[in-house]
Amino acid sequence: MDSHVQTIDLNAFYGNTAALKNVNLEFPKRQITVIMGPSGCGKTTLLKTINRFLELTDGTRISGKVLIDGENIYAPNVDVTEIRKKAGLLAQRPYPLPMSIYDNVAYGLRIHNMKRGHDLDNAVEHHLREAGLWDEVKDRLRSPATGLSIGQQQRLCLARGLAVEPEMLLGDEPTSALDPISAQRIEQRLLDLKNEYTIVLVTHILRQAKRLADYVVFMYLGEVVECGPAQQVFENPQQERTRAYLEGQF
Amino acid sequence: MNNSKTAWFKTFYNQIRSLLTLSRGGKERFTEKLFLSISLLPVLLIVLLVVALWLRTQPILETQSIWSLLLGQTWHPIKSQFGFLPFIAGTMWVTIVAMVFAVPVCLLSAIYLSEYARASMRMIMKPLLDLLAAIPSVVYGVWGMLAIVPWVQNTFAPFMNKCFSYIPFFAVNNPTGFGIMAGGLVLAVMVAPFIIAITYEVLQAVPTGLRQASLAVGATQWETIKYIVMRQSLPGVIAGVVLGASRALGETMAVLMVVGNVAHMPTSIFDAAYPLPALIANNYGEMLTIPLYDAALMGAALILLLVVLVFNILSTLILRRIVRRSRR
């Protein structure tokens, strides 16, 4: 397995409460890794350590390492904006920026001075196509993004994330606010995109995990209980707690 | 007359009697009505104030047009010349100077508190800032006279005179230090807590997810504040500034103590001025035997009240819309 992200003895604390306990994991490159577990088990915390979002919350602390392509992103001389640029984020509900559809996608490109003029137009189109939104919005690129349906907004957020050419996509229950059809479209996008991006997905929907996962991490109370290839974990879980969870006991 | 009085008393007596003998449901309805009428009192008071001021302004409006009052530059009550323009201009000058000083500082403070400060820092800073709002106005006035006026007189005005006197607004023709500059500085400190508090609330109403959406594409925190947080909260920030300005417009005591109180058209930020509230406070109750003097002062009060009301209503409407949007 070619690992893209690796955590080494990763611990995370909210105040004095440990949210992650000695997490040692590898996230394979260009595969979908699904993090599952009951609420409060640390799934989202783990996700937030990969793009260094955890430190945005007051009173959080981290020990251990997170390596992306072998480089510790918590090393003192690391530029945190570069780390975040590498990992596109899909949040629990879409947050379109208060600007037009076009500007939403162009936002990251402009921040990083990546493209100008005609190039910018092309890039916006390309990433809107990648997110499966182009045909629906091509005639109203200049209208405010908040006018889109919530499912379209989430795909716009996907396009916005893809625009800065990340290597990874992090999804924090990205379909939980969506209707089933919109959710399905997001899932389809993720399946299409996994050939180019490493995808880490937090979900509490077991069926979604089964549909999407190549690798599965099962967490409970801040610890990794079990991890491995999806088929193996789903069909033949090694741990009693994993089995219980998969059978819907908690 | 007497008859209607007794009738009123009878109704009142019956109300009280029925309250004492009422069922629980009846008492419930009675208390609700009672509380409603009590809370309607302040609303009624505003309407009454406007109407009363309007009526008492009438005598002067019968002798001269509203425009000659508003645009007249001469204030000479004995000759029945009541031009409000110097006072309106004085109010505007002092308020504008105050806002020029207050707005940038308040914006940056609110941004710091909302976006950068840790919770522990916020816990200390917020109550301290709120405390500034509780200091009595006259204390600010004394501080202005003892600290700000001498500083303007001895340090700031000479410096500006030396370096910028060719710019019209900065010429120093008034050597006392009492004037628009001192009034504006004192006012700036006085309105700061309000503007900071409102701006802070408005910034806090911006969803965290929106900030994170910007950070997630690799924007720095400052870029996020500049392009996302400020853009989202701009209407609210403007509302906060307008609300602060309306406080500045009406502030009387502290300004009156440091602003010089000379009824002329100011031409420089170092000139003395005579804002409307100071005009009313200094003169009402004196020399009211002069014909129309009373009506003129009532007119001044009416102008002030209407401007402040409009400012307040506008900003309240904007802020209410923001709160509704952030709850969605």
Coordinates of C-alpha atoms in Angstrom, one line a residue:
Chain A
M1 CA 0.0 0.0 0.0
D2 CA 1.3 3.4 -1.0
S3 CA 0.5 5.6 1.9
H4 CA -0.2 9.3 1.4
V5 CA -1.0 10.4 5.0
Q6 CA 0.4 8.8 8.1
T7 CA -0.2 9.5 11.7
I8 CA 2.3 8.5 14.3
D9 CA 1.4 8.3 18.0
L10 CA -1.2 11.0 17.4
N11 CA -2.9 12.3 20.5
A12 CA -5.3 15.2 20.6
F13 CA -6.9 17.0 23.6
Y14 CA -9.7 19.4 24.2
G15 CA -8.6 21.0 27.4
N16 CA -7.8 17.9 29.5
T17 CA -10.1 15.5 27.7
A18 CA -8.3 13.2 25.3
A19 CA -10.1 13.1 22.0
L20 CA -7.5 11.0 20.1
K21 CA -5.4 8.3 21.8
N22 CA -2.3 7.1 20.2
V23 CA -3.6 6.9 16.7
N24 CA -1.2 5.2 14.3
L25 CA -2.7 5.0 10.8
E26 CA -1.9 5.1 7.2
F27 CA -4.2 6.6 4.5
P28 CA -3.5 5.1 1.1
K29 CA -2.9 7.2 -1.9
R30 CA -5.8 7.7 -4.4
Q31 CA -8.2 5.5 -2.4
I32 CA -11.2 6.3 -0.3
T33 CA -10.6 5.8 3.3
V34 CA -13.8 5.9 5.4
I35 CA -13.6 6.8 9.1
M36 CA -16.5 5.3 11.0
G37 CA -17.7 5.2 14.5
P38 CA -20.4 6.4 16.9
S39 CA -20.7 10.1 17.5
G40 CA -18.1 11.5 19.9
C41 CA -15.5 8.8 18.9
G42 CA -13.0 11.3 17.5
K43 CA -13.7 10.8 13.7
T44 CA -14.0 14.5 13.0
T45 CA -11.1 15.3 15.3
L46 CA -8.9 12.9 13.4
L47 CA -10.0 14.5 10.1
K48 CA -9.2 18.0 11.4
T49 CA -5.7 17.0 12.4
I50 CA -4.9 16.3 8.7
N51 CA -5.6 19.9 7.5
R52 CA -4.6 21.5 10.9
F53 CA -8.1 22.7 11.5
L54 CA -8.1 21.4 15.1
E55 CA -5.9 24.3 16.3
L56 CA -8.6 26.7 15.2
T57 CA -10.5 25.7 18.3
D58 CA -9.4 27.3 21.6
G59 CA -7.8 24.9 24.1
T60 CA -6.9 22.1 21.8
R61 CA -3.5 20.4 21.9
I62 CA -1.8 17.8 19.8
S63 CA 1.1 15.5 20.3
G64 CA 2.7 13.1 17.8
K65 CA 3.1 13.5 14.1
V66 CA 1.0 13.7 11.0
L67 CA 3.0 13.0 7.8
I68 CA 1.9 14.0 4.4
D69 CA 4.2 12.4 1.8
G70 CA 6.6 11.8 4.6
E71 CA 6.7 15.4 5.9
N72 CA 5.5 16.2 9.4
I73 CA 2.8 18.9 9.0
Y74 CA 3.2 19.9 12.6
A75 CA 6.9 20.7 12.2
P76 CA 7.6 24.3 13.4
N77 CA 8.7 25.7 10.0
V78 CA 5.6 24.4 8.0
D79 CA 3.4 27.0 6.3
V80 CA -0.1 26.1 7.4
T81 CA -1.8 27.6 4.4
E82 CA 0.2 25.3 2.1
I83 CA -1.0 22.3 4.2
R84 CA -4.6 23.4 3.9
K85 CA -4.3 24.0 0.2
K86 CA -3.2 20.4 -0.2
A87 CA -6.5 19.1 1.3
G88 CA -9.8 20.2 0.0
L89 CA -12.6 20.2 2.6
L90 CA -16.2 19.2 2.3
A91 CA -18.0 20.2 5.5
Q92 CA -21.1 18.8 7.1
R93 CA -23.2 21.5 5.4
P94 CA -22.2 23.6 2.4
Y95 CA -20.9 27.1 3.1
P96 CA -20.9 29.1 -0.1
L97 CA -18.8 32.2 0.3
P98 CA -20.9 35.5 0.1
M99 CA -20.1 36.1 -3.6
S100 CA -21.0 34.8 -7.0
I101 CA -20.8 31.2 -8.2
Y102 CA -17.8 32.1 -10.4
D103 CA -16.0 34.0 -7.6
N104 CA -16.5 31.1 -5.2
V105 CA -14.5 28.8 -7.4
A106 CA -12.0 31.6 -8.3
Y107 CA -11.5 32.6 -4.7
G108 CA -8.7 30.1 -3.9
L109 CA -7.0 30.7 -7.3
R110 CA -7.0 34.4 -6.7
I111 CA -5.7 34.1 -3.1
H112 CA -2.8 32.1 -4.4
N113 CA -2.3 34.2 -7.6
M114 CA -2.6 31.0 -9.6
K115 CA -4.5 32.1 -12.7
R116 CA -5.5 35.3 -14.4
G117 CA -7.9 36.4 -17.1
H118 CA -8.7 33.7 -19.7
D119 CA -6.9 31.1 -17.7
L120 CA -9.1 31.8 -14.7
D121 CA -12.2 31.3 -16.8
N122 CA -11.0 28.0 -18.0
A123 CA -10.0 26.9 -14.6
V124 CA -13.4 27.8 -13.1
E125 CA -15.1 25.9 -15.9
H126 CA -12.9 22.9 -15.5
H127 CA -13.4 22.6 -11.8
L128 CA -17.2 23.2 -12.0
R129 CA -17.2 20.3 -14.6
E130 CA -15.1 18.2 -12.2
A131 CA -17.7 18.8 -9.5
G132 CA -20.6 18.0 -11.9
L133 CA -22.1 21.4 -11.6
W134 CA -21.1 23.2 -14.8
D135 CA -24.2 22.4 -16.9
E136 CA -26.5 23.7 -14.1
V137 CA -24.8 27.0 -13.5
K138 CA -23.0 27.9 -16.8
D139 CA -25.7 30.5 -17.6
R140 CA -25.6 32.2 -14.2
L141 CA -22.0 32.2 -13.1
R142 CA -22.4 35.8 -11.9
S143 CA -25.4 35.3 -9.7
P144 CA -24.9 34.8 -5.9
A145 CA -23.9 31.3 -4.8
T146 CA -26.5 31.4 -2.0
G147 CA -29.2 31.2 -4.7
L148 CA -28.2 27.6 -5.5
S149 CA -30.0 24.6 -3.9
I150 CA -28.2 23.0 -1.0
G151 CA -27.1 20.1 -3.1
Q152 CA -25.7 22.4 -5.7
Q153 CA -24.0 24.4 -3.0
Q154 CA -22.2 21.3 -1.7
R155 CA -21.0 20.6 -5.3
L156 CA -19.9 24.2 -5.6
C157 CA -17.9 23.8 -2.4
L158 CA -16.3 20.7 -3.9
A159 CA -15.4 22.7 -7.0
R160 CA -14.0 25.5 -4.8
G161 CA -11.8 22.9 -3.0
L162 CA -10.7 21.3 -6.2
A163 CA -9.7 24.6 -7.8
V164 CA -6.6 25.1 -5.7
E165 CA -5.4 21.7 -7.0
P166 CA -5.2 19.8 -3.8
E167 CA -3.9 16.2 -3.4
M168 CA -6.5 15.2 -1.0
L169 CA -10.2 15.6 -0.3
L170 CA -11.4 15.5 3.3
G171 CA -15.1 15.0 3.8
D172 CA -16.7 15.5 7.2
E173 CA -20.1 13.8 6.7
P174 CA -20.5 15.8 3.5
T175 CA -23.9 14.5 2.7
S176 CA -25.5 14.7 6.1
A177 CA -27.4 17.9 5.2
L178 CA -28.5 16.8 1.8
D179 CA -31.5 15.1 0.3
P180 CA -30.9 11.5 -0.9
I181 CA -30.5 12.5 -4.6
S182 CA -28.0 15.2 -3.9
A183 CA -26.2 12.9 -1.5
Q184 CA -26.0 10.3 -4.3
R185 CA -24.5 12.8 -6.7
I186 CA -21.8 13.8 -4.2
E187 CA -21.0 10.1 -3.6
Q188 CA -20.8 9.6 -7.4
R189 CA -18.4 12.5 -7.6
L190 CA -16.2 11.1 -4.9
L191 CA -16.0 7.7 -6.7
D192 CA -15.1 9.5 -9.9
L193 CA -12.5 11.6 -8.2
K194 CA -10.7 8.9 -6.3
N195 CA -8.5 8.1 -9.3
E196 CA -6.8 11.5 -8.8
Y197 CA -7.2 12.3 -5.2
T198 CA -6.7 10.7 -1.8
I199 CA -10.1 10.9 -0.2
V200 CA -10.7 10.7 3.6
L201 CA -14.3 10.5 4.5
V202 CA -16.0 10.7 7.9
T203 CA -19.4 9.2 8.0
H204 CA -21.8 7.6 10.4
I205 CA -23.9 6.1 7.6
L206 CA -22.9 2.5 7.4
R207 CA -24.4 2.0 4.0
Q208 CA -22.6 5.0 2.6
A209 CA -19.3 3.6 4.0
K210 CA -20.0 0.3 2.3
R211 CA -20.7 2.0 -1.0
L212 CA -17.6 4.1 -1.0
A213 CA -14.8 2.7 1.1
D214 CA -11.7 1.1 -0.1
Y215 CA -10.2 1.2 3.4
V216 CA -12.0 1.5 6.6
V217 CA -11.0 2.9 10.0
F218 CA -13.3 2.1 12.9
M219 CA -12.9 4.3 15.9
Y220 CA -14.4 4.2 19.4
L221 CA -13.8 6.6 22.3
G222 CA -10.8 8.2 20.6
E223 CA -9.0 5.0 19.8
V224 CA -8.7 3.1 16.5
V225 CA -10.3 -0.2 17.1
E226 CA -9.8 -1.7 13.7
C227 CA -8.6 -0.7 10.3
G228 CA -8.0 -2.4 7.0
P229 CA -9.3 -3.0 3.5
A230 CA -13.1 -2.4 3.4
Q231 CA -14.0 -5.9 2.4
Q232 CA -12.1 -7.4 5.2
V233 CA -13.4 -5.1 7.9
F234 CA -17.0 -5.3 6.7
E235 CA -17.1 -9.1 6.1
N236 CA -14.8 -10.4 8.7
P237 CA -14.2 -7.9 11.5
Q238 CA -11.5 -9.0 13.9
Q239 CA -12.7 -7.0 16.9
E240 CA -15.8 -7.6 18.9
R241 CA -16.6 -3.9 19.0
T242 CA -16.4 -3.5 15.3
R243 CA -18.7 -6.5 14.8
A244 CA -21.2 -5.0 17.3
Y245 CA -21.1 -1.7 15.5
L246 CA -21.6 -3.2 12.1
E247 CA -24.6 -5.1 13.4
G248 CA -26.1 -1.9 14.6
Q249 CA -25.7 -2.5 18.4
F250 CA -24.5 1.1 19.1
Chain B
M1 CA -65.9 67.6 34.1
N2 CA -66.6 66.5 37.7
N3 CA -69.0 64.0 36.4
S4 CA -66.5 62.3 34.0
K5 CA -63.9 62.3 36.8
T6 CA -66.2 60.3 39.1
A7 CA -67.1 58.1 36.2
W8 CA -63.5 57.3 35.5
F9 CA -62.9 56.6 39.2
K10 CA -65.9 54.3 39.2
T11 CA -64.5 52.3 36.3
F12 CA -61.1 52.1 38.0
Y13 CA -62.7 51.0 41.2
N14 CA -64.7 48.4 39.5
Q15 CA -61.6 47.1 37.7
I16 CA -59.8 46.7 41.0
R17 CA -62.8 45.1 42.6
S18 CA -63.2 42.7 39.7
L19 CA -59.5 41.9 39.9
L20 CA -59.9 40.9 43.5
T21 CA -62.9 38.8 42.8
L22 CA -61.8 37.5 39.4
S23 CA -61.2 34.0 38.5
R24 CA -57.6 32.9 37.7
G25 CA -58.3 33.2 34.0
G26 CA -59.7 36.7 34.5
K27 CA -56.7 37.8 36.5
E28 CA -54.4 36.4 33.8
R29 CA -56.1 38.5 31.2
F30 CA -56.0 41.6 33.4
T31 CA -52.3 41.3 34.2
E32 CA -51.5 40.8 30.5
K33 CA -53.4 44.0 29.7
L34 CA -51.7 45.8 32.5
F35 CA -48.2 44.8 31.4
L36 CA -49.1 45.6 27.8
S37 CA -50.2 49.1 28.7
I38 CA -47.1 49.7 30.9
S39 CA -44.8 48.6 28.1
L40 CA -46.7 50.8 25.6
L41 CA -45.9 53.9 27.7
P42 CA -42.3 54.4 26.4
V43 CA -43.5 54.0 22.8
L44 CA -46.3 56.5 23.5
L45 CA -43.7 58.8 25.1
I46 CA -41.7 59.0 21.9
V47 CA -44.8 59.9 19.8
L48 CA -45.8 62.5 22.4
L49 CA -42.4 64.0 22.4
V50 CA -42.3 64.5 18.7
V51 CA -45.9 65.9 18.7
A52 CA -45.2 68.2 21.6
L53 CA -42.0 69.5 20.2
W54 CA -43.7 70.0 16.8
L55 CA -46.5 72.0 18.4
R56 CA -44.2 74.1 20.5
T57 CA -42.1 74.8 17.4
Q58 CA -45.2 76.2 15.6
P59 CA -44.9 79.8 16.7
I60 CA -41.6 80.3 15.0
L61 CA -42.7 78.4 11.9
E62 CA -45.5 80.9 11.6
T63 CA -43.1 83.8 11.3
Q64 CA -40.4 82.3 9.1
S65 CA -40.0 79.4 6.8
I66 CA -38.4 76.1 7.8
W67 CA -35.7 76.6 5.3
S68 CA -34.7 80.0 6.6
L69 CA -34.4 78.4 10.0
L70 CA -32.4 75.4 8.8
L71 CA -30.1 77.4 6.5
G72 CA -29.9 80.7 8.4
Q73 CA -26.4 81.4 9.6
T74 CA -27.2 84.2 12.1
W75 CA -28.2 83.4 15.6
H76 CA -29.4 86.6 17.2
P77 CA -32.4 85.9 19.4
I78 CA -33.1 89.6 20.3
K79 CA -33.4 90.5 16.7
S80 CA -35.5 87.4 16.2
Q81 CA -32.8 85.8 14.0
F82 CA -32.7 82.1 14.6
G83 CA -30.5 80.4 12.1
F84 CA -29.8 76.8 13.0
L85 CA -27.1 76.2 10.5
P86 CA -24.1 77.0 12.7
F87 CA -25.4 74.5 15.3
I88 CA -26.2 71.9 12.8
A89 CA -22.8 72.3 11.2
G90 CA -21.2 72.2 14.7
T91 CA -23.0 68.9 15.5
M92 CA -21.9 67.5 12.2
W93 CA -18.3 68.6 12.5
V94 CA -17.9 67.2 16.0
T95 CA -19.6 63.9 15.1
I96 CA -17.6 63.4 11.9
V97 CA -14.3 64.1 13.8
A98 CA -15.4 61.6 16.5
M99 CA -16.2 59.0 13.9
V100 CA -13.0 59.5 12.0
F101 CA -11.1 58.7 15.2
A102 CA -13.4 56.1 16.6
V103 CA -14.3 53.9 13.6
P104 CA -10.9 52.5 12.6
V105 CA -9.9 51.9 16.2
C106 CA -13.2 50.2 17.0
L107 CA -13.2 48.1 13.8
L108 CA -9.7 46.8 14.5
S109 CA -10.5 46.2 18.2
A110 CA -13.7 44.3 17.4
I111 CA -11.9 42.2 14.7
Y112 CA -9.2 41.4 17.2
L113 CA -11.7 40.4 19.9
S114 CA -13.8 38.4 17.6
E115 CA -11.2 36.8 15.3
Y116 CA -7.8 36.7 17.0
A117 CA -8.3 36.9 20.8
R118 CA -8.3 33.7 22.9
A119 CA -11.3 33.1 25.1
S120 CA -9.4 34.1 28.2
M121 CA -8.4 37.4 26.7
R122 CA -11.9 38.1 25.6
M123 CA -13.1 37.4 29.1
I124 CA -11.0 40.2 30.4
M125 CA -11.4 42.7 27.5
K126 CA -15.1 42.6 26.9
P127 CA -16.2 43.7 30.5
L128 CA -13.6 46.4 30.5
L129 CA -14.8 47.8 27.2
D130 CA -18.4 47.6 28.5
L131 CA -17.3 49.5 31.6
L132 CA -16.2 52.4 29.4
A133 CA -19.9 52.8 28.4
A134 CA -20.9 53.1 32.0
I135 CA -18.7 56.1 32.9
P136 CA -20.9 59.1 33.4
S137 CA -20.7 61.6 30.7
V138 CA -19.7 64.5 33.0
V139 CA -16.6 62.5 34.0
Y140 CA -15.6 62.3 30.3
G141 CA -16.2 66.1 30.2
V142 CA -13.9 66.7 33.1
W143 CA -11.3 64.4 31.6
G144 CA -11.7 66.3 28.3
M145 CA -11.1 69.7 30.0
L146 CA -8.1 68.5 32.1
A147 CA -6.4 66.3 29.6
I148 CA -7.6 66.6 26.0
V149 CA -8.1 70.4 25.8
P150 CA -4.5 71.2 27.0
W151 CA -3.1 68.5 24.8
V152 CA -4.9 69.9 21.7
Q153 CA -3.9 73.4 22.7
N154 CA -0.2 72.8 23.5
T155 CA 0.7 69.8 21.4
F156 CA -1.6 68.8 18.6
A157 CA -2.8 72.2 17.3
P158 CA 0.7 73.7 17.2
F159 CA 2.0 70.6 15.4
M160 CA -0.8 70.7 12.8
N161 CA -0.4 74.4 12.4
K162 CA 3.3 74.0 11.7
C163 CA 3.0 71.1 9.3
F164 CA -0.5 71.2 7.7
S165 CA -1.9 74.7 8.1
Y166 CA -2.1 75.1 4.3
I167 CA -4.9 72.4 4.3
P168 CA -8.1 74.4 5.0
F169 CA -9.7 72.1 7.5
F170 CA -6.5 72.0 9.7
A171 CA -5.9 75.7 10.1
V172 CA -5.5 76.9 13.7
N173 CA -7.5 80.1 14.3
N174 CA -8.4 79.3 17.9
P175 CA -5.7 79.2 20.5
T176 CA -7.7 77.9 23.4
G177 CA -7.9 74.2 22.7
F178 CA -11.6 74.2 23.4
G179 CA -13.2 73.3 20.1
I180 CA -14.2 70.6 17.6
M181 CA -11.0 68.6 17.9
A182 CA -11.3 68.3 21.7
G183 CA -15.0 67.5 21.5
G184 CA -14.5 64.9 18.7
L185 CA -11.7 63.2 20.7
V186 CA -13.8 62.9 23.9
L187 CA -16.8 61.7 21.8
A188 CA -14.7 59.2 20.0
V189 CA -13.8 57.6 23.4
M190 CA -17.4 57.7 24.5
V191 CA -18.9 56.0 21.5
A192 CA -16.1 53.5 21.1
P193 CA -17.6 50.9 23.5
F194 CA -20.9 50.9 21.6
I195 CA -19.4 50.5 18.2
I196 CA -17.0 47.8 19.4
A197 CA -19.8 45.9 21.1
I198 CA -22.1 46.0 18.1
T199 CA -19.4 45.2 15.6
Y200 CA -18.2 42.4 17.8
E201 CA -21.7 40.9 17.8
V202 CA -22.0 41.3 14.1
L203 CA -18.7 39.5 13.5
Q204 CA -19.6 36.7 15.8
A205 CA -22.8 36.2 13.8
V206 CA -20.7 35.1 10.8
P207 CA -20.8 31.3 10.8
T208 CA -17.6 29.5 11.7
G209 CA -18.1 27.3 8.7
L210 CA -17.7 30.2 6.4
R211 CA -14.3 31.1 7.9
Q212 CA -13.3 27.5 7.6
A213 CA -14.4 27.3 4.0
S214 CA -11.9 30.2 3.3
L215 CA -9.1 28.7 5.4
A216 CA -9.6 25.4 3.8
V217 CA -8.5 26.7 0.4
G218 CA -5.3 28.0 2.0
A219 CA -6.3 31.6 2.7
T220 CA -4.6 33.2 5.7
Q221 CA -6.6 34.4 8.6
W222 CA -6.2 38.0 7.5
E223 CA -7.4 37.2 4.0
T224 CA -10.3 35.3 5.5
I225 CA -11.2 38.4 7.6
K226 CA -10.7 40.8 4.7
Y227 CA -12.6 38.9 1.9
I228 CA -15.1 36.8 3.8
V229 CA -15.8 38.0 7.3
M230 CA -15.9 41.7 6.5
R231 CA -17.8 41.2 3.4
Q232 CA -20.5 39.2 5.1
S233 CA -20.7 41.6 8.1
L234 CA -20.4 44.9 6.2
P235 CA -24.1 45.9 6.6
G236 CA -24.0 45.2 10.3
V237 CA -20.7 47.1 10.7
I238 CA -22.3 50.1 9.0
A239 CA -25.4 49.8 11.2
G240 CA -23.1 49.8 14.3
V241 CA -21.3 52.9 13.1
V242 CA -24.6 54.7 12.4
L243 CA -25.8 53.8 15.9
G244 CA -22.5 55.1 17.3
A245 CA -22.9 58.3 15.3
S246 CA -26.4 58.8 16.6
R247 CA -25.1 58.6 20.1
A248 CA -22.4 61.1 19.2
L249 CA -25.0 63.4 17.7
G250 CA -27.1 63.5 20.9
E251 CA -24.3 63.5 23.4
T252 CA -24.5 66.7 25.4
M253 CA -22.6 67.1 28.6
A254 CA -19.1 66.0 27.7
V255 CA -19.2 67.9 24.4
L256 CA -20.6 71.0 25.9
M257 CA -17.7 71.2 28.4
V258 CA -14.9 71.1 25.8
V259 CA -16.3 72.3 22.5
G260 CA -16.1 76.1 23.1
N261 CA -19.7 76.9 22.4
V262 CA -19.4 79.7 19.9
A263 CA -22.3 80.2 17.5
H264 CA -20.5 80.5 14.2
M265 CA -19.8 78.4 11.1
P266 CA -16.7 76.3 11.8
T267 CA -14.1 76.2 9.1
S268 CA -11.4 74.1 10.7
I269 CA -11.3 71.2 13.1
F270 CA -9.6 73.5 15.7
D271 CA -12.4 76.0 15.6
A272 CA -14.9 76.3 18.5
A273 CA -18.3 75.0 17.6
Y274 CA -21.8 75.0 19.2
P275 CA -23.6 71.7 18.7
L276 CA -27.4 71.5 19.0
P277 CA -27.5 69.6 22.3
A278 CA -25.2 72.2 23.9
L279 CA -27.4 75.0 22.5
I280 CA -30.5 73.5 24.2
A281 CA -28.8 72.6 27.4
N282 CA -27.1 76.0 27.9
N283 CA -30.0 78.2 27.0
Y284 CA -33.2 76.5 27.9
G285 CA -34.8 78.1 30.9
E286 CA -32.9 81.4 30.5
M287 CA -34.0 84.4 28.6
L288 CA -37.2 82.8 27.7
T289 CA -38.9 86.2 27.7
I290 CA -37.4 86.8 24.4
P291 CA -40.1 86.2 21.8
L292 CA -39.9 82.9 19.9
Y293 CA -36.7 81.9 21.8
D294 CA -38.6 79.0 23.4
A295 CA -40.0 77.9 20.0
A296 CA -36.5 78.1 18.5
L297 CA -35.0 75.8 21.1
M298 CA -37.9 73.4 20.7
G299 CA -37.2 73.4 17.0
A300 CA -33.6 72.5 17.7
A301 CA -34.7 69.7 20.0
L302 CA -37.0 68.4 17.3
I303 CA -34.3 68.4 14.6
L304 CA -32.0 66.5 16.9
L305 CA -34.7 64.0 18.0
L306 CA -35.7 63.3 14.4
V307 CA -32.2 62.7 13.1
V308 CA -31.3 60.4 16.0
L309 CA -34.6 58.5 15.5
V310 CA -34.0 58.0 11.8
F311 CA -30.4 56.8 12.5
N312 CA -31.6 54.4 15.2
I313 CA -34.5 53.0 13.2
L314 CA -32.3 52.4 10.1
S315 CA -29.5 50.6 12.0
T316 CA -32.0 48.6 14.1
L317 CA -33.6 47.3 10.9
I318 CA -30.3 46.3 9.4
L319 CA -29.1 44.6 12.6
R320 CA -32.4 42.7 12.9
R321 CA -32.0 41.4 9.4
I322 CA -28.5 40.2 10.2
V323 CA -29.6 38.3 13.3
R324 CA -32.4 36.7 11.4
R325 CA -30.0 35.6 8.6
S326 CA -27.5 34.2 11.0
R327 CA -30.2 32.1 12.8
R328 CA -31.2 30.5 9.5

